[in-house]
């Protein structure tokens, strides 16, 4: 199919997702041939034809046509998770864990245990085996389902690894589900049939609007008993639909006509990958199928600028900061890719587009959680330790020994002092000369402490504290008199209350002493710093004064004295 021309009925080229396809006139013509039966009564011939076709294609007994991939995933887990307490094990980056609103916990009353692959690409049998929760300890919900995803972020999971995980699940009686929303791409890229892929799973969810190009729909394949039960839950979820044959015909046409063109889609994705690398970008995920994950930091321009420039050519992509996800589908033509490349090269060679990307804070949805190049593996943290029956499932908070923690604290203090030194010698050429110089974006500018530590303000605060203290003393006497007149013999004796108030007086006398010492000690510090005329040093001194223990003790003492005075006055 290489060299075939893609037909795009939209006035722009959409690289944001492979769900961004639109029905073509040929697909509309196929939809006009639909039956008009009622699928809730299982009377729609077009729906039944689609379900039989996909079930045979995947080597399973039956299939169920639904409105979305989220529904087919949730139906599969609801059928398998039928006896609480129970849990499902998933990839931490998977759609079912991140983008289905916690559906497994809500619909199936099951705990969900996410795992980060140790190889940063896909789950292995070792990852799964070390975290299985068997039905041997009542403290933990046993694993009943393992949910995989292929492809995930465009990366193909090897079928050999699926076979190893399948052997493990059979050994322990655990169900295995596959979110195969883009399994169509994996089959085309590897040459492995859908039947062979699906033979290792109890249930498989296949999206019909990603890559296949249907307007809507997803299909769940499995055994006769599984699909029969899933049909009940589909109605319970509100997913029953009437004349769904229109959508079934569109999906069937897409499988027969659009699925074979995915080879061209993969070729175009590789083409874009090469150009991104040529202009200095980093590819953060393997480009196995139709997705290109890009980091533009080294190229010297941001994704936000790239979005603006591409929009001028009628091209849409998603991303922000320096991270982008570029997704191709059958309606992205060679001409659209060429336009994309022209904009990319223009930005890479334009000095006007160069920015200091180190100051850009990146964030986006579905951002890849791994860096697959071997030279960057050291950036990833070590894999989670294996679990034992006596250990919690989601990992523990590890504490360092005393000698080790002291070394870490000393190192952090050294880094902090080094960062202060770096701020002093930061070259002005790296910043915009029209803006005032700021020491560092990592620390907010401290509030000037002159508002707290000017001598006059300090004296005023001391007077307020003394007034509150005196009011508190008079109020305590009134309170004791009231207690003596109203308390009975069986109630709390007044002598106990007197001892309590006396202990409070001693604490507040100590607080007054601290306040007076602070007033005497801090009244000279800001004046000495200001006399030097160095604003930078003044700010640093103010920052340290604000965070030293004595200053914090003063503020706590003042607040406590005022609170006790107002409290006793209100009670009196």
XYZ file of C-alpha atoms in Angstrom:
572
model
C 0.000 0.000 0.000
C 3.037 2.281 0.019
C 2.503 5.437 -1.965
C -1.296 5.390 -1.718
C -2.940 8.764 -1.396
C -4.779 9.617 1.823
C -8.149 11.342 1.574
C -8.776 14.032 4.167
C -12.264 15.583 4.088
C -11.248 18.176 6.714
C -9.815 21.604 5.785
C -6.761 21.008 8.040
C -4.327 18.220 8.919
C -4.819 17.016 12.485
C -1.766 15.432 14.162
C -3.256 15.581 17.661
C -4.741 12.073 17.736
C -5.737 9.213 15.474
C -9.309 9.733 16.675
C -9.332 12.967 14.639
C -10.433 11.247 11.430
C -13.672 12.078 9.639
C -15.946 9.745 7.646
C -15.267 9.782 3.912
C -17.936 9.645 1.180
C -17.144 5.948 0.665
C -17.790 5.258 4.352
C -21.056 7.190 4.210
C -22.109 5.103 1.208
C -21.459 1.912 3.212
C -23.487 3.264 6.123
C -26.500 3.702 3.822
C -26.663 -0.084 3.348
C -27.306 -0.782 7.016
C -30.162 -2.724 8.518
C -32.485 -0.872 10.861
C -32.999 -3.491 13.551
C -32.900 -2.957 17.315
C -29.613 -4.065 18.882
C -31.054 -4.160 22.423
C -33.282 -7.002 21.184
C -30.324 -8.454 19.264
C -32.152 -7.839 15.989
C -29.697 -5.592 14.146
C -28.155 -7.661 11.341
C -25.387 -5.126 10.658
C -24.237 -5.223 14.293
C -24.332 -9.032 14.387
C -22.335 -9.168 11.144
C -19.626 -6.897 12.591
C -19.448 -8.912 15.830
C -19.111 -12.228 13.980
C -16.452 -10.804 11.671
C -14.259 -9.425 14.481
C -14.714 -12.523 16.673
C -13.532 -14.737 13.804
C -10.672 -12.371 12.983
C -9.451 -12.558 16.605
C -10.066 -16.261 17.115
C -12.651 -15.861 19.902
C -16.161 -17.202 20.261
C -18.124 -13.955 20.440
C -17.908 -10.167 20.415
C -19.897 -7.199 21.745
C -20.150 -3.852 19.939
C -20.098 -0.855 22.320
C -19.873 2.902 22.129
C -16.327 3.450 23.473
C -13.076 1.798 24.504
C -13.616 2.924 28.090
C -16.866 0.944 28.157
C -15.351 -2.229 26.686
C -12.436 -2.062 29.145
C -14.777 -1.560 32.085
C -17.101 -4.348 30.961
C -14.204 -6.794 30.729
C -12.983 -5.969 34.231
C -16.512 -6.067 35.646
C -17.048 -9.569 34.270
C -13.723 -10.849 35.614
C -13.912 -9.085 38.996
C -16.991 -10.635 40.541
C -15.928 -11.758 44.020
C -14.499 -9.078 46.363
C -12.001 -8.601 47.890
C -10.045 -8.484 44.688
C -7.524 -6.414 42.752
C -6.380 -5.670 39.226
C -2.754 -5.191 38.183
C -2.115 -2.582 35.461
C 0.685 -0.644 33.810
C 1.043 2.708 35.564
C 0.995 4.507 32.182
C -2.052 2.670 30.831
C -5.309 4.211 29.664
C -7.405 2.086 32.002
C -5.501 3.440 34.999
C -5.086 7.108 34.033
C -7.967 8.099 31.762
C -11.052 6.115 32.761
C -12.043 8.056 35.884
C -11.152 5.263 38.303
C -13.746 3.003 36.698
C -12.317 -0.304 37.929
C -12.613 0.744 41.565
C -16.049 2.256 41.038
C -17.729 -0.389 38.884
C -15.949 -3.547 40.062
C -15.235 -2.774 43.747
C -11.592 -3.732 43.230
C -8.244 -2.301 44.242
C -5.938 -1.286 41.407
C -2.184 -1.856 41.708
C -0.161 0.065 39.078
C 3.331 -1.056 38.050
C 6.110 0.852 36.301
C 7.970 -1.478 33.897
C 11.537 -2.141 34.989
C 12.747 -1.662 31.393
C 10.730 1.587 31.003
C 9.063 0.158 27.873
C 6.596 -2.639 28.655
C 5.694 -4.970 31.496
C 7.598 -8.249 31.754
C 6.771 -11.533 33.451
C 9.284 -10.656 36.171
C 7.533 -7.336 36.841
C 4.218 -9.120 37.229
C 5.488 -12.114 39.224
C 7.244 -9.970 41.820
C 4.034 -8.041 42.547
C 1.366 -10.718 42.380
C -0.878 -10.813 45.408
C -1.906 -14.415 46.014
C -4.825 -15.470 48.180
C -2.624 -16.354 51.165
C -2.867 -13.304 53.410
C -6.158 -11.717 54.477
C -4.523 -8.282 54.684
C -4.264 -7.910 50.896
C -6.757 -8.075 48.048
C -5.683 -10.976 45.797
C -4.911 -10.340 42.138
C -7.776 -11.513 39.924
C -7.010 -9.645 36.682
C -3.850 -8.468 34.930
C -4.527 -5.777 32.346
C -2.011 -5.082 29.582
C -2.014 -2.508 26.773
C -0.606 -2.938 23.268
C 0.417 -0.612 21.792
C 1.115 1.796 24.685
C 2.234 5.310 23.704
C 2.996 3.851 20.273
C 5.389 1.196 21.625
C 4.794 -2.455 20.733
C 4.853 -5.068 23.464
C 6.594 -8.225 22.190
C 4.306 -11.208 21.815
C 6.921 -13.388 23.538
C 6.444 -11.370 26.739
C 2.685 -11.756 26.464
C 3.118 -15.529 26.230
C 5.268 -15.584 29.384
C 2.731 -13.528 31.324
C -0.058 -15.806 30.077
C 1.735 -18.870 31.468
C 1.993 -17.095 34.816
C -1.710 -16.194 34.932
C -2.810 -19.739 34.076
C -0.651 -21.100 36.855
C -2.435 -18.943 39.455
C -5.937 -18.847 37.917
C -5.772 -15.141 37.040
C -7.646 -13.571 34.115
C -5.696 -11.656 31.464
C -7.197 -8.688 29.632
C -5.721 -6.648 26.778
C -6.539 -3.049 25.986
C -5.897 -3.407 22.268
C -7.224 -0.041 21.195
C -4.276 0.210 18.787
C -3.553 -3.509 18.411
C -4.347 -3.017 14.724
C -1.088 -1.045 14.422
C 0.946 -3.720 16.212
C -0.379 -6.400 13.859
C 0.546 -4.414 10.745
C 3.980 -3.398 12.080
C 5.015 -6.912 13.178
C 3.143 -9.051 10.652
C 1.601 -11.070 13.518
C -2.070 -11.826 12.989
C -4.791 -10.518 15.258
C -5.748 -14.103 16.005
C -2.297 -14.919 17.346
C -2.183 -11.788 19.476
C -5.655 -12.324 20.959
C -5.172 -16.049 21.611
C -3.228 -15.241 24.804
C -6.025 -13.239 26.441
C -9.389 -13.957 28.034
C -10.791 -10.661 26.744
C -9.558 -8.053 24.261
C -10.868 -4.528 23.705
C -10.424 -3.153 20.167
C -11.076 0.485 19.276
C -12.801 1.171 15.975
C -12.350 4.962 15.913
C -8.530 5.004 16.266
C -6.787 4.165 13.028
C -9.777 2.249 11.673
C -11.531 5.586 11.181
C -15.087 4.809 12.308
C -16.983 7.778 13.763
C -17.511 5.963 17.056
C -17.283 2.533 18.592
C -15.244 -0.194 20.237
C -15.666 -3.963 20.386
C -14.981 -6.540 23.100
C -14.079 -10.126 22.182
C -14.110 -13.159 24.452
C -15.870 -16.413 25.188
C -19.631 -16.927 24.792
C -20.211 -16.841 28.553
C -18.046 -13.737 28.999
C -19.823 -11.785 26.253
C -23.251 -12.883 27.518
C -22.441 -11.506 30.956
C -20.919 -8.363 29.443
C -24.135 -7.736 27.526
C -26.014 -7.573 30.847
C -23.527 -5.127 32.287
C -23.597 -2.997 29.119
C -27.294 -2.420 29.637
C -26.705 -1.761 33.346
C -24.096 0.863 32.425
C -26.602 2.538 30.099
C -24.791 1.347 26.998
C -27.627 -0.374 25.170
C -28.410 1.202 21.812
C -31.079 0.755 19.213
C -30.295 1.228 15.510
C -26.533 0.867 15.879
C -26.182 -0.716 12.448
C -25.184 2.634 10.915
C -22.053 2.711 13.063
C -21.412 -1.014 12.653
C -21.324 -0.691 8.869
C -18.901 2.236 9.131
C -16.611 0.209 11.408
C -16.717 -2.851 9.145
C -15.856 -0.715 6.112
C -12.954 0.846 8.018
C -11.500 -2.550 9.011
C -11.574 -3.775 5.415
C -10.289 -0.574 3.767
C -8.379 1.590 6.285
C -6.602 -1.067 8.311
C -4.258 -2.113 5.447
C -3.145 1.517 4.941
C -1.462 1.648 8.379
C 1.822 0.641 6.754
C 1.904 4.044 5.070
C 1.084 5.718 8.373
C 4.080 4.059 10.027
C 6.343 5.103 7.157
C 5.314 8.737 7.600
C 5.900 8.550 11.355
C 9.457 7.298 10.765
C 9.947 10.092 8.247
C 8.979 12.701 10.829
C 11.172 11.039 13.438
C 14.261 11.406 11.230
C 13.593 15.097 10.629
C 13.014 15.791 14.326
C 16.383 14.219 15.085
C 18.070 16.224 12.313
C 16.930 19.549 13.775
C 18.185 18.618 17.244
C 15.049 17.312 18.954
C 15.030 14.274 21.218
C 12.684 11.331 20.646
C 11.538 10.145 24.063
C 9.670 6.972 23.041
C 10.401 4.326 20.399
C 8.600 5.119 17.135
C 7.251 1.630 16.464
C 3.934 2.622 14.922
C 2.108 5.938 14.463
C 3.231 8.092 17.436
C 6.221 10.410 17.739
C 7.003 11.712 21.228
C 9.261 14.773 20.976
C 11.341 16.917 23.314
C 12.402 20.185 21.649
C 14.710 21.395 24.420
C 17.951 20.804 22.516
C 16.497 22.253 19.308
C 16.152 25.670 20.961
C 12.444 26.315 20.387
C 9.290 25.503 22.316
C 6.313 23.411 21.312
C 4.059 26.416 21.894
C 5.908 28.325 19.165
C 5.761 25.261 16.935
C 1.994 25.039 17.387
C 1.608 28.671 16.322
C 3.753 28.253 13.207
C 2.079 24.996 12.175
C -1.365 26.538 12.595
C -0.460 29.053 9.889
C -0.123 26.089 7.511
C -3.362 24.423 8.619
C -1.685 21.803 10.847
C -2.691 20.944 14.424
C -0.587 19.184 17.079
C -0.851 18.808 20.855
C 1.717 19.639 23.500
C 3.153 22.428 25.626
C 6.474 23.663 26.910
C 9.067 21.472 25.212
C 7.027 18.242 25.037
C 4.806 17.185 22.160
C 2.963 14.114 20.939
C 2.563 13.824 17.167
C 0.071 11.176 16.034
C -0.467 10.091 12.441
C -3.408 8.301 10.822
C -4.634 7.303 7.382
C -5.922 10.795 6.585
C -2.464 12.381 7.029
C -0.991 12.615 3.541
C 2.597 12.910 2.312
C 1.878 16.538 1.429
C 0.827 17.284 5.024
C 4.042 15.696 6.319
C 6.107 17.791 3.898
C 4.411 20.980 5.135
C 5.123 19.908 8.714
C 8.800 19.339 7.886
C 9.155 22.705 6.144
C 7.867 24.525 9.253
C 10.123 22.434 11.465
C 13.255 23.247 9.495
C 12.363 26.924 9.272
C 12.078 27.125 13.044
C 15.308 25.197 13.590
C 17.297 27.627 11.393
C 15.585 30.850 12.474
C 17.484 32.822 15.160
C 14.263 34.622 15.983
C 12.758 31.349 17.231
C 15.643 30.500 19.571
C 14.682 30.825 23.241
C 16.143 29.866 26.574
C 14.231 26.626 26.898
C 15.724 25.932 30.318
C 13.232 28.423 31.747
C 10.237 26.645 30.239
C 8.104 24.553 32.565
C 6.742 21.622 30.593
C 3.499 19.790 31.257
C 1.006 17.880 29.119
C -1.472 15.038 29.285
C -0.373 11.557 28.241
C 3.251 12.610 28.579
C 5.583 9.594 28.252
C 6.859 8.239 31.540
C 10.116 6.812 30.203
C 13.247 7.545 28.182
C 14.104 4.559 26.097
C 17.620 5.427 24.926
C 20.248 3.434 26.802
C 22.413 6.489 27.363
C 19.525 8.135 29.243
C 18.498 5.196 31.389
C 20.491 6.575 34.282
C 17.932 9.360 34.555
C 15.263 6.887 35.587
C 14.998 5.807 39.198
C 15.566 2.190 40.214
C 12.599 -0.187 39.834
C 10.374 -0.808 42.803
C 11.564 -3.638 45.090
C 9.768 -6.985 44.750
C 6.821 -7.545 47.039
C 6.500 -10.326 49.578
C 3.310 -11.522 51.274
C 4.297 -9.496 54.359
C 4.975 -6.250 52.546
C 2.514 -3.512 51.481
C 1.518 -3.511 47.853
C 2.290 0.038 46.764
C 5.757 0.373 48.207
C 7.018 1.783 51.462
C 8.499 5.056 52.579
C 12.134 4.228 53.185
C 14.053 6.061 55.918
C 17.793 6.540 55.832
C 20.045 5.531 58.698
C 21.222 8.343 60.937
C 24.726 8.447 59.540
C 23.441 8.392 55.982
C 20.742 11.002 56.606
C 23.308 13.375 58.101
C 25.399 13.017 54.958
C 22.352 13.816 52.831
C 21.568 16.889 54.937
C 25.145 18.124 54.679
C 25.074 17.618 50.931
C 21.766 19.503 50.573
C 23.143 22.412 52.626
C 26.232 22.485 50.428
C 24.098 22.522 47.292
C 22.021 25.360 48.743
C 25.129 27.445 49.437
C 26.468 26.632 45.982
C 23.209 27.781 44.409
C 23.467 31.084 46.280
C 26.980 31.536 44.942
C 25.804 30.742 41.421
C 23.096 33.384 41.732
C 25.727 36.003 42.496
C 27.755 35.266 39.380
C 24.929 34.539 36.907
C 25.812 36.268 33.627
C 23.421 38.995 32.654
C 23.612 37.923 29.011
C 21.416 34.892 29.694
C 18.503 37.059 30.777
C 16.370 39.704 29.187
C 18.131 43.012 29.860
C 14.836 44.890 29.809
C 13.610 43.089 32.903
C 14.923 43.621 36.449
C 17.475 41.062 37.547
C 16.127 38.230 39.722
C 18.545 35.939 41.588
C 16.786 32.643 40.815
C 13.448 31.338 39.554
C 13.618 28.476 42.032
C 13.047 30.706 45.071
C 10.375 33.305 45.478
C 11.496 36.783 46.490
C 11.359 36.984 50.315
C 9.044 39.494 51.876
C 11.052 42.407 53.348
C 11.302 41.876 57.075
C 11.346 45.581 57.818
C 7.572 45.269 58.158
C 8.153 42.987 61.132
C 11.490 44.024 62.604
C 11.581 47.810 62.488
C 12.210 49.034 66.054
C 9.052 51.136 66.260
C 6.881 48.295 65.021
C 8.601 45.946 67.418
C 7.886 48.206 70.388
C 4.266 48.536 69.318
C 3.902 44.759 69.184
C 5.454 44.467 72.667
C 2.979 47.023 74.039
C 0.081 45.131 72.456
C 1.338 41.915 74.032
C 1.637 43.575 77.458
C -1.880 45.002 77.216
C -3.247 41.621 76.192
C -1.349 40.014 79.068
C -2.746 42.448 81.619
C -6.262 42.016 80.285
C -5.789 38.261 80.439
C -4.741 38.469 84.138
C -7.758 40.543 85.169
C -10.068 38.306 83.194
C -8.660 35.212 84.886
C -9.468 36.656 88.320
C -13.057 37.365 87.271
C -13.311 33.886 85.866
C -12.178 32.346 89.155
C -14.673 34.433 91.144
C -17.488 33.311 88.858
C -16.386 29.710 89.217
C -16.382 29.931 93.026
C -19.894 31.293 93.051
C -21.396 28.864 90.556
C -19.461 25.601 91.032
C -20.918 22.958 93.313
C -19.132 20.587 95.652
C -19.211 17.795 93.077
C -17.636 19.928 90.348
C -14.016 20.811 89.614
C -12.477 22.638 92.630
C -11.274 26.177 92.051
C -7.820 25.347 93.432
C -7.157 23.119 90.424
C -8.193 25.907 88.074
C -5.888 28.354 89.904
C -2.913 26.049 89.387
C -3.756 25.802 85.698
C -3.897 29.550 85.187
C -0.706 30.046 87.165
C 1.146 27.622 84.888
C -0.141 29.575 81.905
C 1.127 32.810 83.488
C 4.620 31.344 83.818
C 4.632 30.323 80.151
C 3.549 33.761 79.037
C 6.123 35.465 81.284
C 8.753 33.435 79.499
C 7.239 34.484 76.188
C 7.443 38.140 77.258
C 11.118 37.707 78.041
C 11.702 36.251 74.581
C 9.829 39.165 73.005
C 11.907 41.763 74.850
C 15.147 40.009 73.920
C 14.148 39.913 70.279
C 13.211 43.572 70.357
C 16.660 44.487 71.684
C 18.595 42.133 69.413
C 16.759 42.652 66.108
C 16.382 46.420 66.258
C 19.957 46.960 65.009
C 20.274 44.236 62.351
C 18.239 45.733 59.488
C 19.805 49.166 60.037
C 23.333 47.731 59.784
C 22.452 45.883 56.582
C 20.745 48.874 54.977
C 23.656 51.143 55.730
C 25.820 49.135 53.313
C 23.597 50.147 50.462
C 23.621 46.648 48.997
C 20.011 45.719 48.310
C 20.890 42.160 47.468
C 22.496 41.544 50.838
C 19.594 43.260 52.553
C 17.148 40.845 50.931
C 19.243 37.879 52.018
C 19.450 39.152 55.583
C 15.691 39.727 55.646
C 15.125 36.227 54.309
C 17.308 34.691 57.017
C 15.693 36.781 59.748
C 12.272 35.595 58.614
C 13.254 31.951 58.877
C 15.432 31.874 61.998
C 14.009 30.066 65.050
C 13.958 33.152 67.275
C 11.783 35.106 64.870
C 9.335 32.242 64.555
C 9.208 31.907 68.370
C 8.432 35.615 68.680
C 5.534 35.404 66.260
C 4.114 32.295 67.927
C 4.383 33.900 71.385
C 2.661 37.100 70.249
C -0.191 35.198 68.647
C -0.658 32.976 71.673
C -0.739 35.877 74.145
C -3.325 37.763 72.107
C -5.435 34.640 71.642
C -5.518 33.817 75.356
C -6.378 37.403 76.254
C -9.277 37.582 73.790
C -10.464 34.111 74.796
C -10.611 34.865 78.522
C -12.176 38.253 77.883
C -14.907 36.565 75.854
C -15.486 33.922 78.544
C -15.674 36.548 81.284
